[in-house]
Coordinates of C-alpha atoms in Angstrom, one line a residue:
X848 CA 42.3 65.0 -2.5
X849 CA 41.0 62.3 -0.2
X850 CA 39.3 60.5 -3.5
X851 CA 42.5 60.8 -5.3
X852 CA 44.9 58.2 -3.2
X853 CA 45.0 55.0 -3.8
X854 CA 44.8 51.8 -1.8
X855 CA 45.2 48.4 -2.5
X856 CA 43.1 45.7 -2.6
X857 CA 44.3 43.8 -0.1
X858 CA 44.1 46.7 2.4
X859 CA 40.3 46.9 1.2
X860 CA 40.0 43.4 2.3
X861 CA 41.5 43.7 5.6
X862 CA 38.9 46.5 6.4
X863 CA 36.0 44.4 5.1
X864 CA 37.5 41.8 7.5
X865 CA 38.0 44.3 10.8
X866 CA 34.2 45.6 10.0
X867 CA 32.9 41.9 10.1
X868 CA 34.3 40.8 13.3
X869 CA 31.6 43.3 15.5
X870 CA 28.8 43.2 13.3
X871 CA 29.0 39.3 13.7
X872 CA 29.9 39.4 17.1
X873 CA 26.5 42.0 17.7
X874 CA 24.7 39.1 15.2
X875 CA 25.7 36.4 17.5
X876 CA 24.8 37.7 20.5
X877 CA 21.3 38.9 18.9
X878 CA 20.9 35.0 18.1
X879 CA 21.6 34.0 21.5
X880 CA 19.4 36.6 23.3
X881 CA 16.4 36.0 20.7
X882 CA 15.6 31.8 20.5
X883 CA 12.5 32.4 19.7
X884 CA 12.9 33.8 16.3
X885 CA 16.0 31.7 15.4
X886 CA 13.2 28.5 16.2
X887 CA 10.6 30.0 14.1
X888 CA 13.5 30.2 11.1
X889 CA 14.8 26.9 12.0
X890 CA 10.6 25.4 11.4
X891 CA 10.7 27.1 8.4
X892 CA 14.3 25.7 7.0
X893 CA 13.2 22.1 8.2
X894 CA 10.5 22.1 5.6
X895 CA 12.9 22.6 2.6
X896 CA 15.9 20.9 4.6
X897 CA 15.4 18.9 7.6
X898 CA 19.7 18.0 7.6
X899 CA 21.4 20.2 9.5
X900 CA 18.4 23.0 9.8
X901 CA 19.3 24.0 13.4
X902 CA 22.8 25.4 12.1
X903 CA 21.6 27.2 9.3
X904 CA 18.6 28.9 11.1
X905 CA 21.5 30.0 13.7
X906 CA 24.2 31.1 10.5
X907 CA 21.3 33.0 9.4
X908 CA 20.0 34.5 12.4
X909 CA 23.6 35.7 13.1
X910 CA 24.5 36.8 9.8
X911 CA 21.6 38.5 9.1
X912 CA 20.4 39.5 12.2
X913 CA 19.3 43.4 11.4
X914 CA 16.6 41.6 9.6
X915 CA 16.1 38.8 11.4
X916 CA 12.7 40.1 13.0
X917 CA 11.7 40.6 9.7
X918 CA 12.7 37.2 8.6
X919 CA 10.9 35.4 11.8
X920 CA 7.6 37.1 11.1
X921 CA 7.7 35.6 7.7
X922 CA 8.2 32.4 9.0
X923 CA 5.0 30.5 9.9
X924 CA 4.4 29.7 13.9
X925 CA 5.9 26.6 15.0

């Protein structure tokens, strides 16, 4: 029954939207609390980019912050 109604596409959307705000507001505040492993990001983006590489390792720290550790340990030491 519950499978059977339908709902629109914008109304998907606007859910997407709602469920983005906390897990970037948790992914921001991860970034903030944990410089260490947005610097080690940040070394390893400077070697392919060195324009702007502080913003990205941030961007990506936040937006992918449940694998962020993961990420960081990958990166070399700076």
């Amino acid at each position: 029954r519950i499978l059977g109604h339908q709902v629109s596409v914008g109304a998907l959307i606007e859910l997407a939207m709602w469920l983005a705000i906390p897990y970037l507001l948790i992914g921001f505040a991860w970034t903030v609390f944990h410089p260490e492993q947005t610097q080690r990001i940040q070394a390893r983006i400077e070697a392919v980019s060195p324009t702007g590489a502080d913003a990205m390792a941030f961007g990506l720290a936040t937006a992918l912050w449940p694998a962020a550790l993961q990420i960081a340990d990958a990166c070399p030491a700076p």
